[in-house]
Amino acid sequence: MAETPLYDVIILGASGFTGKYVLKETLKFLNTQKPTSPLKSVAIAGRNPSKLTQSLSWAAHPNSPPCIPILTTDTSDFSSLVNITSQTRLLLNCVGPFRLHGEPVVRACLETGTDYLDICGEPEFMEKMEAQYHNQAVENGCLVISACGFDSIPAELGLLFNSRQWIPPSVPNSVEAYLSLESEKRIVGNFATYESAVLGVANAHALRRLRKSRSRKARPQIPGPPPPKGPTIEQNKDLGIWAVRLPSADSAVVRRTLTSLTENPSGLHGVNESADHIAKREAFWSTVKPAYFGVKMGTKSLLGILRLITVGVFIGILGNFSFGRWLLLKFPFLFSLGWFRKKGPTEAEVCSASFKMWFVARGFSNISTASQENTKPDTEIITRVTGPEIGYITTPIILVQCALITLNQRENLPKGGVYPPGIVYGPTDLQEQLQQNGISFDVISKCGLSS
């Protein structure tokens, strides 16, 4: 790898639905726009130079497009991937589904010692990369961090934010996240997200096999018994929503961060940390307390929940055989009941959408009571993360802020390895940066629970 890479960042897949929004967000932080930004040079890469040129013009509008190099590469051409990763300090990968296209990009970054971030929400891909490449990433000194978008930073930082509200001797036992998507128009999702869900069902056996093949890691010690499973469909009157538990990458990513914290109680050491950052990191993680974590999808009506369940049944049944998957991917609008379409949402639909994610934590006012027989949580703390549309606005905001921190604070981050984002970015100023860019973290309530 060249001693001084040509670029601070290369965006791979900048002509895709999400990639062009990532490019648009990135342009806001180019050194020419914000002189204090560590982002001084950017290139974009993909298969089709003409589409990349169109994306650059779209992202820069109403201004003239800046002179940004356009590089040609393909995830099926490993040598071309090595060529682009050798030219940058950091690669932002927006090419999904990642189980189909992600691994060669990670391998190219490992070969050239290039840091890697992506917006993946696929547990199988993330855990496979960790199992196969963590040691090599540590040895080569490159960070490989997936889930640096709506999957799964709001869940990770939201849990950490809630956890820090529990002042000793109080401790949390469980945190249930309730996600509600809202829009003044129609909610339309990213087709790649839908495709990933379909392929996730098809490959669920592979994820189970991968998890069984790995050695068991130390589990976090959580005060009190596991919470009861609860009803399949729940009406939460305090939040004003109906909710149902659905498979979520967030739960898997949070578990990986809590497992990593169990192994490293003071967090991950930076490659060349300052004394100030060491103190900040150790102080931060000393305030974080593990808890059982789950995610539920919420809507304002029971009809919305039934619609969610219907879509889940379609994907769960048809995703298990090839013709069913063909139907699901050929007719996404039909089988998602209008939530997904191949051409994606309009700009008006994107701008009108938003999300709310509540974190309802229950625990004990005093840790000494948590181990008593038949004890029940006596305290509840509710926090909330809110922001704009999840796929095309929130995800680019998060990815770009993670990139800026990686560039600006690289010596305070681990030398290398394959990690979930929470364990790496938790003690940085990522939460503050997100708050400055439209994603809010709020304490909603703290109260006692009647027995």
CSV table of C-alpha atoms in Angstrom, one decimal:
chain,number,residue,atom,x,y,z
A,1,MET,CA,0.0,0.0,0.0
A,2,ALA,CA,1.3,3.5,-0.8
A,3,GLU,CA,2.6,5.4,2.2
A,4,THR,CA,0.3,8.3,1.6
A,5,PRO,CA,-3.1,7.3,0.0
A,6,LEU,CA,-4.5,9.6,-2.6
A,7,TYR,CA,-7.8,9.9,-0.9
A,8,ASP,CA,-9.2,10.1,2.6
A,9,VAL,CA,-12.4,8.4,1.6
A,10,ILE,CA,-13.7,6.4,-1.4
A,11,ILE,CA,-17.4,5.7,-1.6
A,12,LEU,CA,-18.0,2.4,-3.2
A,13,GLY,CA,-21.5,2.1,-4.9
A,14,ALA,CA,-22.1,5.9,-5.0
A,15,SER,CA,-24.5,5.5,-7.9
A,16,GLY,CA,-26.9,3.2,-5.9
A,17,PHE,CA,-30.1,4.3,-4.1
A,18,THR,CA,-28.4,4.8,-0.8
A,19,GLY,CA,-24.9,5.5,-2.2
A,20,LYS,CA,-25.9,8.7,-3.9
A,21,TYR,CA,-27.4,10.0,-0.6
A,22,VAL,CA,-24.2,9.1,1.1
A,23,LEU,CA,-22.3,11.1,-1.5
A,24,LYS,CA,-24.6,14.0,-1.0
A,25,GLU,CA,-24.0,14.0,2.8
A,26,THR,CA,-20.3,13.6,2.3
A,27,LEU,CA,-20.0,16.7,0.1
A,28,LYS,CA,-21.3,18.8,3.0
A,29,PHE,CA,-18.1,17.9,4.9
A,30,LEU,CA,-15.5,18.2,2.2
A,31,ASN,CA,-12.7,20.5,3.4
A,32,THR,CA,-13.7,23.1,0.8
A,33,GLN,CA,-17.1,23.4,2.5
A,34,LYS,CA,-15.9,23.0,6.1
A,35,PRO,CA,-12.3,23.9,6.6
A,36,THR,CA,-12.2,22.2,10.0
A,37,SER,CA,-13.3,18.9,8.5
A,38,PRO,CA,-10.7,16.1,8.3
A,39,LEU,CA,-12.2,15.1,4.9
A,40,LYS,CA,-9.9,16.7,2.3
A,41,SER,CA,-10.2,14.3,-0.6
A,42,VAL,CA,-12.9,12.0,-1.8
A,43,ALA,CA,-13.4,9.7,-4.8
A,44,ILE,CA,-16.3,7.6,-5.9
A,45,ALA,CA,-16.3,4.1,-7.3
A,46,GLY,CA,-18.6,1.7,-9.0
A,47,ARG,CA,-19.2,-0.3,-12.2
A,48,ASN,CA,-20.7,2.4,-14.4
A,49,PRO,CA,-18.8,5.7,-14.7
A,50,SER,CA,-21.8,7.4,-16.4
A,51,LYS,CA,-24.1,6.6,-13.6
A,52,LEU,CA,-21.5,7.8,-11.1
A,53,THR,CA,-21.2,11.1,-13.0
A,54,GLN,CA,-25.0,11.4,-12.8
A,55,SER,CA,-25.0,10.7,-9.1
A,56,LEU,CA,-22.3,13.4,-8.5
A,57,SER,CA,-24.4,16.0,-10.4
A,58,TRP,CA,-27.5,15.0,-8.4
A,59,ALA,CA,-25.7,15.1,-5.1
A,60,ALA,CA,-24.1,18.5,-5.8
A,61,HIS,CA,-27.3,20.2,-7.0
A,62,PRO,CA,-28.0,23.1,-7.1
A,63,ASN,CA,-24.2,23.7,-7.2
A,64,SER,CA,-21.9,22.6,-9.9
A,65,PRO,CA,-20.4,19.1,-9.2
A,66,PRO,CA,-16.9,19.3,-7.6
A,67,CYS,CA,-13.9,17.7,-9.3
A,68,ILE,CA,-14.1,14.3,-7.7
A,69,PRO,CA,-12.3,11.4,-9.3
A,70,ILE,CA,-14.5,8.6,-10.6
A,71,LEU,CA,-13.0,5.1,-10.4
A,72,THR,CA,-14.2,2.0,-12.1
A,73,THR,CA,-14.4,-1.3,-10.2
A,74,ASP,CA,-16.6,-4.3,-9.7
A,75,THR,CA,-17.1,-6.6,-6.7
A,76,SER,CA,-16.5,-9.6,-9.0
A,77,ASP,CA,-13.1,-8.2,-10.0
A,78,PHE,CA,-10.8,-8.6,-7.0
A,79,SER,CA,-7.8,-6.9,-8.5
A,80,SER,CA,-9.9,-3.8,-9.3
A,81,LEU,CA,-11.0,-3.7,-5.7
A,82,VAL,CA,-7.4,-4.0,-4.4
A,83,ASN,CA,-6.6,-1.1,-6.8
A,84,ILE,CA,-9.1,1.2,-5.3
A,85,THR,CA,-8.6,0.2,-1.7
A,86,SER,CA,-4.9,0.9,-2.0
A,87,GLN,CA,-5.7,4.5,-2.9
A,88,THR,CA,-7.6,5.4,0.2
A,89,ARG,CA,-7.4,5.6,4.0
A,90,LEU,CA,-11.1,4.6,4.4
A,91,LEU,CA,-13.6,2.8,2.2
A,92,LEU,CA,-17.3,3.4,2.7
A,93,ASN,CA,-19.1,0.4,1.2
A,94,CYS,CA,-22.7,1.0,0.0
A,95,VAL,CA,-23.0,-2.1,-2.2
A,96,GLY,CA,-25.5,-4.6,-1.0
A,97,PRO,CA,-26.8,-7.2,-0.4
A,98,PHE,CA,-23.6,-7.7,1.5
A,99,ARG,CA,-23.9,-11.5,1.6
A,100,LEU,CA,-23.6,-11.4,-2.2
A,101,HIS,CA,-21.1,-8.5,-2.7
A,102,GLY,CA,-19.4,-7.7,0.6
A,103,GLU,CA,-16.8,-10.3,1.3
A,104,PRO,CA,-14.4,-9.5,-1.6
A,105,VAL,CA,-14.5,-5.8,-0.6
A,106,VAL,CA,-13.5,-6.7,3.0
A,107,ARG,CA,-10.7,-9.0,1.7
A,108,ALA,CA,-9.4,-6.2,-0.5
A,109,CYS,CA,-9.3,-3.8,2.5
A,110,LEU,CA,-7.4,-6.4,4.5
A,111,GLU,CA,-4.9,-6.9,1.8
A,112,THR,CA,-4.1,-3.1,1.6
A,113,GLY,CA,-4.6,-2.3,5.3
A,114,THR,CA,-7.5,0.0,4.5
A,115,ASP,CA,-10.2,0.9,7.1
A,116,TYR,CA,-13.7,-0.3,6.1
A,117,LEU,CA,-17.1,0.9,7.1
A,118,ASP,CA,-20.5,-0.2,5.7
A,119,ILE,CA,-24.2,0.1,6.2
A,120,CYS,CA,-24.9,-3.6,6.4
A,121,GLY,CA,-27.9,-4.9,8.4
A,122,GLU,CA,-27.2,-8.6,7.7
A,123,PRO,CA,-26.2,-10.6,10.8
A,124,GLU,CA,-24.8,-13.6,8.8
A,125,PHE,CA,-22.4,-11.4,6.8
A,126,MET,CA,-21.2,-9.4,9.9
A,127,GLU,CA,-20.6,-12.5,12.0
A,128,LYS,CA,-19.0,-14.4,9.2
A,129,MET,CA,-16.6,-11.5,8.6
A,130,GLU,CA,-15.7,-11.5,12.3
A,131,ALA,CA,-15.2,-15.2,12.4
A,132,GLN,CA,-13.0,-15.4,9.3
A,133,TYR,CA,-11.1,-12.1,9.3
A,134,HIS,CA,-10.8,-10.6,12.8
A,135,ASN,CA,-7.3,-11.9,13.5
A,136,GLN,CA,-6.1,-10.8,10.0
A,137,ALA,CA,-7.6,-7.4,10.5
A,138,VAL,CA,-5.8,-7.0,13.8
A,139,GLU,CA,-2.6,-8.1,12.3
A,140,ASN,CA,-2.9,-5.8,9.2
A,141,GLY,CA,-4.0,-2.8,11.3
A,142,CYS,CA,-7.4,-2.2,9.6
A,143,LEU,CA,-10.8,-1.6,11.1
A,144,VAL,CA,-13.7,-3.5,9.6
A,145,ILE,CA,-16.9,-2.1,11.1
A,146,SER,CA,-20.3,-3.0,9.7
A,147,ALA,CA,-23.8,-1.6,10.7
A,148,CYS,CA,-22.7,2.0,10.5
A,149,GLY,CA,-26.2,3.2,9.4
A,150,PHE,CA,-29.7,3.0,10.8
A,151,ASP,CA,-28.7,-0.6,11.3
A,152,SER,CA,-27.5,-0.4,14.0
A,153,ILE,CA,-26.1,2.8,15.4
A,154,PRO,CA,-29.5,4.2,16.9
A,155,ALA,CA,-30.0,0.9,18.7
A,156,GLU,CA,-26.4,0.7,19.9
A,157,LEU,CA,-26.0,4.3,21.0
A,158,GLY,CA,-29.6,4.4,22.2
A,159,LEU,CA,-29.0,1.5,24.5
A,160,LEU,CA,-25.7,3.0,25.8
A,161,PHE,CA,-27.5,6.3,26.4
A,162,ASN,CA,-30.3,4.6,28.4
A,163,SER,CA,-27.8,2.5,30.3
A,164,ARG,CA,-25.9,5.6,31.5
A,165,GLN,CA,-29.1,7.1,33.0
A,166,TRP,CA,-29.0,4.3,35.7
A,167,ILE,CA,-27.1,5.9,38.5
A,168,PRO,CA,-25.6,3.5,41.1
A,169,PRO,CA,-26.9,1.6,43.0
A,170,SER,CA,-29.7,1.3,40.4
A,171,VAL,CA,-29.2,-1.1,37.6
A,172,PRO,CA,-31.2,-2.1,34.4
A,173,ASN,CA,-32.3,-5.6,33.9
A,174,SER,CA,-34.0,-5.4,30.4
A,175,VAL,CA,-34.3,-2.8,27.6
A,176,GLU,CA,-37.0,-3.2,25.0
A,177,ALA,CA,-36.6,-0.9,22.0
A,178,TYR,CA,-39.8,0.1,20.1
A,179,LEU,CA,-39.3,1.4,16.6
A,180,SER,CA,-42.0,3.4,14.9
A,181,LEU,CA,-41.6,4.7,11.3
A,182,GLU,CA,-43.8,7.7,10.4
A,183,SER,CA,-44.5,9.7,7.3
A,184,GLU,CA,-46.8,12.5,6.1
A,185,LYS,CA,-46.9,10.6,2.8
A,186,ARG,CA,-46.3,6.9,2.1
A,187,ILE,CA,-43.5,4.9,3.8
A,188,VAL,CA,-41.4,3.3,1.1
A,189,GLY,CA,-38.4,1.3,2.0
A,190,ASN,CA,-35.1,0.5,0.3
A,191,PHE,CA,-35.4,-2.5,-2.1
A,192,ALA,CA,-31.9,-3.7,-1.0
A,193,THR,CA,-33.2,-3.9,2.5
A,194,TYR,CA,-36.1,-6.0,1.4
A,195,GLU,CA,-33.8,-8.2,-0.7
A,196,SER,CA,-31.5,-8.7,2.3
A,197,ALA,CA,-34.5,-9.8,4.4
A,198,VAL,CA,-35.6,-12.3,1.7
A,199,LEU,CA,-32.0,-13.7,1.4
A,200,GLY,CA,-31.7,-13.7,5.1
A,201,VAL,CA,-34.6,-16.2,5.4
A,202,ALA,CA,-33.1,-18.3,2.6
A,203,ASN,CA,-29.8,-18.4,4.5
A,204,ALA,CA,-31.0,-18.6,8.1
A,205,HIS,CA,-29.6,-22.1,8.4
A,206,ALA,CA,-26.1,-20.8,7.5
A,207,LEU,CA,-26.3,-18.3,10.3
A,208,ARG,CA,-27.3,-21.0,12.8
A,209,ARG,CA,-24.5,-23.2,11.6
A,210,LEU,CA,-22.0,-20.4,11.9
A,211,ARG,CA,-23.0,-19.6,15.4
A,212,LYS,CA,-22.9,-23.2,16.5
A,213,SER,CA,-19.4,-23.6,15.0
A,214,ARG,CA,-17.9,-20.7,17.0
A,215,SER,CA,-16.6,-21.1,20.5
A,216,ARG,CA,-18.8,-19.7,23.2
A,217,LYS,CA,-17.8,-16.3,24.6
A,218,ALA,CA,-18.3,-15.0,28.1
A,219,ARG,CA,-21.8,-13.6,28.5
A,220,PRO,CA,-22.4,-10.4,30.3
A,221,GLN,CA,-23.6,-10.7,33.9
A,222,ILE,CA,-27.0,-9.1,34.0
A,223,PRO,CA,-28.6,-8.5,37.5
A,224,GLY,CA,-31.9,-10.2,38.0
A,225,PRO,CA,-33.7,-13.0,36.1
A,226,PRO,CA,-34.4,-12.8,32.4
A,227,PRO,CA,-37.6,-10.9,31.6
A,228,PRO,CA,-40.8,-12.9,30.7
A,229,LYS,CA,-41.3,-13.4,27.0
A,230,GLY,CA,-44.6,-11.4,26.9
A,231,PRO,CA,-47.4,-11.4,24.3
A,232,THR,CA,-46.7,-11.6,20.6
A,233,ILE,CA,-48.7,-8.5,20.0
A,234,GLU,CA,-48.5,-5.7,22.6
A,235,GLN,CA,-50.4,-2.5,23.1
A,236,ASN,CA,-48.2,0.0,24.8
A,237,LYS,CA,-50.5,2.8,25.9
A,238,ASP,CA,-47.7,4.9,27.4
A,239,LEU,CA,-46.1,5.1,24.0
A,240,GLY,CA,-49.3,5.2,22.0
A,241,ILE,CA,-48.4,2.3,19.8
A,242,TRP,CA,-49.1,-1.4,19.0
A,243,ALA,CA,-46.0,-3.5,18.7
A,244,VAL,CA,-44.8,-6.9,17.6
A,245,ARG,CA,-41.3,-8.5,17.9
A,246,LEU,CA,-39.7,-9.0,14.6
A,247,PRO,CA,-36.2,-10.4,13.6
A,248,SER,CA,-33.7,-7.6,13.9
A,249,ALA,CA,-30.1,-7.1,13.1
A,250,ASP,CA,-30.0,-4.6,16.0
A,251,SER,CA,-30.4,-7.3,18.7
A,252,ALA,CA,-27.5,-9.3,17.2
A,253,VAL,CA,-25.2,-6.3,16.9
A,254,VAL,CA,-26.0,-5.1,20.5
A,255,ARG,CA,-25.2,-8.6,21.8
A,256,ARG,CA,-21.9,-8.5,20.1
A,257,THR,CA,-21.0,-5.2,21.7
A,258,LEU,CA,-22.1,-6.3,25.1
A,259,THR,CA,-20.0,-9.5,24.7
A,260,SER,CA,-17.0,-7.5,23.6
A,261,LEU,CA,-17.5,-5.2,26.7
A,262,THR,CA,-17.6,-8.3,28.9
A,263,GLU,CA,-14.2,-9.4,27.5
A,264,ASN,CA,-12.8,-5.8,27.6
A,265,PRO,CA,-14.5,-4.0,30.6
A,266,SER,CA,-12.7,-0.7,30.0
A,267,GLY,CA,-13.4,-0.8,26.2
A,268,LEU,CA,-11.0,-1.3,23.3
A,269,HIS,CA,-7.5,0.2,23.6
A,270,GLY,CA,-6.6,2.7,20.9
A,271,VAL,CA,-3.6,2.2,18.7
A,272,ASN,CA,-1.9,5.3,20.1
A,273,GLU,CA,-4.3,6.8,22.5
A,274,SER,CA,-3.9,10.1,24.3
A,275,ALA,CA,-4.0,10.1,28.1
A,276,ASP,CA,-7.2,12.2,27.9
A,277,HIS,CA,-8.9,9.7,25.7
A,278,ILE,CA,-7.8,6.7,27.9
A,279,ALA,CA,-9.5,8.5,30.8
A,280,LYS,CA,-12.6,9.3,28.8
A,281,ARG,CA,-12.9,5.8,27.5
A,282,GLU,CA,-12.5,4.1,30.9
A,283,ALA,CA,-14.9,6.6,32.5
A,284,PHE,CA,-17.5,6.1,29.7
A,285,TRP,CA,-17.5,2.3,29.9
A,286,SER,CA,-17.6,2.3,33.7
A,287,THR,CA,-21.1,3.9,33.4
A,288,VAL,CA,-22.5,1.3,31.0
A,289,LYS,CA,-24.4,-1.6,32.5
A,290,PRO,CA,-25.4,-4.7,30.4
A,291,ALA,CA,-29.1,-5.7,30.0
A,292,TYR,CA,-31.3,-8.1,28.1
A,293,PHE,CA,-32.2,-6.4,24.9
A,294,GLY,CA,-34.9,-6.8,22.3
A,295,VAL,CA,-36.5,-4.8,19.5
A,296,LYS,CA,-40.2,-4.5,18.6
A,297,MET,CA,-41.7,-2.8,15.6
A,298,GLY,CA,-44.5,-0.4,16.5
A,299,THR,CA,-47.4,1.2,14.6
A,300,LYS,CA,-50.2,3.5,15.8
A,301,SER,CA,-52.9,0.9,14.9
A,302,LEU,CA,-53.6,-2.8,15.3
A,303,LEU,CA,-54.2,-2.9,11.5
A,304,GLY,CA,-50.6,-1.8,10.9
A,305,ILE,CA,-49.3,-4.6,13.1
A,306,LEU,CA,-51.4,-7.2,11.2
A,307,ARG,CA,-49.9,-5.7,8.0
A,308,LEU,CA,-46.4,-6.2,9.4
A,309,ILE,CA,-47.2,-9.8,10.4
A,310,THR,CA,-48.6,-10.5,6.9
A,311,VAL,CA,-45.5,-9.3,5.2
A,312,GLY,CA,-43.4,-11.3,7.6
A,313,VAL,CA,-45.4,-14.4,6.8
A,314,PHE,CA,-45.0,-13.9,3.1
A,315,ILE,CA,-41.2,-13.5,3.4
A,316,GLY,CA,-40.9,-16.3,6.0
A,317,ILE,CA,-42.7,-18.9,3.9
A,318,LEU,CA,-41.8,-17.9,0.3
A,319,GLY,CA,-38.2,-17.1,1.2
A,320,ASN,CA,-37.5,-20.7,1.9
A,321,PHE,CA,-37.6,-22.0,-1.7
A,322,SER,CA,-36.2,-20.6,-5.0
A,323,PHE,CA,-39.5,-20.0,-6.8
A,324,GLY,CA,-40.9,-18.2,-3.7
A,325,ARG,CA,-37.8,-16.0,-3.6
A,326,TRP,CA,-38.2,-15.2,-7.3
A,327,LEU,CA,-41.8,-14.1,-6.6
A,328,LEU,CA,-40.8,-12.0,-3.7
A,329,LEU,CA,-38.1,-10.2,-5.5
A,330,LYS,CA,-40.0,-9.9,-8.8
A,331,PHE,CA,-43.1,-8.4,-7.2
A,332,PRO,CA,-41.8,-6.5,-4.0
A,333,PHE,CA,-44.7,-4.0,-4.1
A,334,LEU,CA,-47.3,-6.8,-4.0
A,335,PHE,CA,-45.7,-9.0,-1.3
A,336,SER,CA,-44.6,-6.1,0.9
A,337,LEU,CA,-48.1,-4.7,0.7
A,338,GLY,CA,-46.8,-1.5,-0.8
A,339,TRP,CA,-43.8,-0.9,1.5
A,340,PHE,CA,-41.1,-1.7,-1.0
A,341,ARG,CA,-40.7,-1.1,-4.7
A,342,LYS,CA,-37.7,-1.6,-7.0
A,343,LYS,CA,-37.4,2.1,-8.0
A,344,GLY,CA,-37.4,3.2,-4.3
A,345,PRO,CA,-39.1,6.2,-2.8
A,346,THR,CA,-39.5,9.6,-4.4
A,347,GLU,CA,-37.6,12.5,-2.9
A,348,ALA,CA,-40.8,13.8,-1.5
A,349,GLU,CA,-41.5,10.5,0.3
A,350,VAL,CA,-38.0,10.5,1.7
A,351,CYS,CA,-38.2,14.1,3.0
A,352,SER,CA,-41.6,13.4,4.7
A,353,ALA,CA,-40.5,10.4,6.7
A,354,SER,CA,-39.0,10.1,10.2
A,355,PHE,CA,-38.5,7.6,12.9
A,356,LYS,CA,-38.9,7.3,16.7
A,357,MET,CA,-37.1,4.6,18.7
A,358,TRP,CA,-38.1,4.3,22.4
A,359,PHE,CA,-35.9,2.4,24.9
A,360,VAL,CA,-38.1,1.1,27.8
A,361,ALA,CA,-35.7,-0.1,30.4
A,362,ARG,CA,-36.7,-1.9,33.6
A,363,GLY,CA,-34.5,-2.7,36.5
A,364,PHE,CA,-33.8,-2.3,40.2
A,365,SER,CA,-33.4,0.8,42.3
A,366,ASN,CA,-30.7,-1.1,44.2
A,367,ILE,CA,-28.5,-3.8,42.8
A,368,SER,CA,-28.5,-5.6,46.1
A,369,THR,CA,-32.2,-6.5,45.6
A,370,ALA,CA,-31.7,-7.9,42.1
A,371,SER,CA,-30.5,-11.3,43.4
A,372,GLN,CA,-33.3,-11.9,45.8
A,373,GLU,CA,-35.7,-14.7,45.1
A,374,ASN,CA,-38.9,-13.7,43.2
A,375,THR,CA,-37.7,-10.2,42.9
A,376,LYS,CA,-39.2,-8.0,40.2
A,377,PRO,CA,-38.0,-4.8,38.6
A,378,ASP,CA,-39.1,-1.7,40.6
A,379,THR,CA,-37.8,1.1,38.3
A,380,GLU,CA,-38.4,2.2,34.7
A,381,ILE,CA,-36.4,4.6,32.6
A,382,ILE,CA,-37.6,5.5,29.1
A,383,THR,CA,-35.4,7.3,26.6
A,384,ARG,CA,-35.8,8.0,22.9
A,385,VAL,CA,-33.8,8.4,19.7
A,386,THR,CA,-35.5,10.3,16.9
A,387,GLY,CA,-34.5,11.4,13.4
A,388,PRO,CA,-35.4,11.7,9.8
A,389,GLU,CA,-36.1,9.0,7.2
A,390,ILE,CA,-34.1,6.0,8.0
A,391,GLY,CA,-32.6,4.7,4.8
A,392,TYR,CA,-31.6,7.7,2.8
A,393,ILE,CA,-31.2,10.5,5.3
A,394,THR,CA,-30.4,9.0,8.7
A,395,THR,CA,-28.1,6.2,7.4
A,396,PRO,CA,-25.9,8.7,5.3
A,397,ILE,CA,-25.7,11.0,8.3
A,398,ILE,CA,-24.5,8.2,10.6
A,399,LEU,CA,-22.1,6.7,8.1
A,400,VAL,CA,-20.5,10.0,7.3
A,401,GLN,CA,-20.1,11.0,11.0
A,402,CYS,CA,-18.5,7.6,11.7
A,403,ALA,CA,-16.2,8.2,8.8
A,404,LEU,CA,-15.2,11.7,10.1
A,405,ILE,CA,-14.5,10.3,13.6
A,406,THR,CA,-12.4,7.5,12.1
A,407,LEU,CA,-10.3,10.0,10.1
A,408,ASN,CA,-10.0,12.5,12.9
A,409,GLN,CA,-9.5,10.2,15.8
A,410,ARG,CA,-7.8,7.2,14.3
A,411,GLU,CA,-5.1,7.0,17.0
A,412,ASN,CA,-7.7,6.7,19.7
A,413,LEU,CA,-9.4,3.8,17.9
A,414,PRO,CA,-8.3,0.1,17.9
A,415,LYS,CA,-5.4,-0.8,15.7
A,416,GLY,CA,-7.5,-3.1,13.8
A,417,GLY,CA,-10.2,-5.9,13.9
A,418,VAL,CA,-13.7,-6.7,12.9
A,419,TYR,CA,-16.1,-5.1,15.4
A,420,PRO,CA,-19.7,-3.9,15.9
A,421,PRO,CA,-19.9,-0.1,15.9
A,422,GLY,CA,-20.9,0.4,19.6
A,423,ILE,CA,-17.8,-1.0,21.1
A,424,VAL,CA,-15.6,1.3,18.9
A,425,TYR,CA,-17.6,4.5,18.7
A,426,GLY,CA,-19.3,4.4,22.1
A,427,PRO,CA,-16.7,6.5,24.0
A,428,THR,CA,-16.1,8.9,21.1
A,429,ASP,CA,-18.2,12.0,20.4
A,430,LEU,CA,-20.4,10.2,17.9
A,431,GLN,CA,-23.6,10.8,19.8
A,432,GLU,CA,-22.9,14.6,20.1
A,433,GLN,CA,-22.1,14.7,16.3
A,434,LEU,CA,-25.3,13.0,15.5
A,435,GLN,CA,-27.2,15.4,17.7
A,436,GLN,CA,-25.7,18.3,15.8
A,437,ASN,CA,-26.9,16.7,12.5
A,438,GLY,CA,-30.5,16.0,13.2
A,439,ILE,CA,-30.7,12.9,15.3
A,440,SER,CA,-31.9,13.5,18.9
A,441,PHE,CA,-31.3,11.6,22.2
A,442,ASP,CA,-33.8,12.4,25.0
A,443,VAL,CA,-34.8,11.2,28.4
A,444,ILE,CA,-38.5,10.7,28.4
A,445,SER,CA,-39.3,9.6,32.0
A,446,LYS,CA,-37.9,8.0,35.1
A,447,CYS,CA,-40.3,6.3,37.6
A,448,GLY,CA,-40.9,3.6,40.1
A,449,LEU,CA,-42.9,0.5,39.2
A,450,SER,CA,-45.7,-0.9,41.5
A,451,SER,CA,-45.1,-4.5,42.5
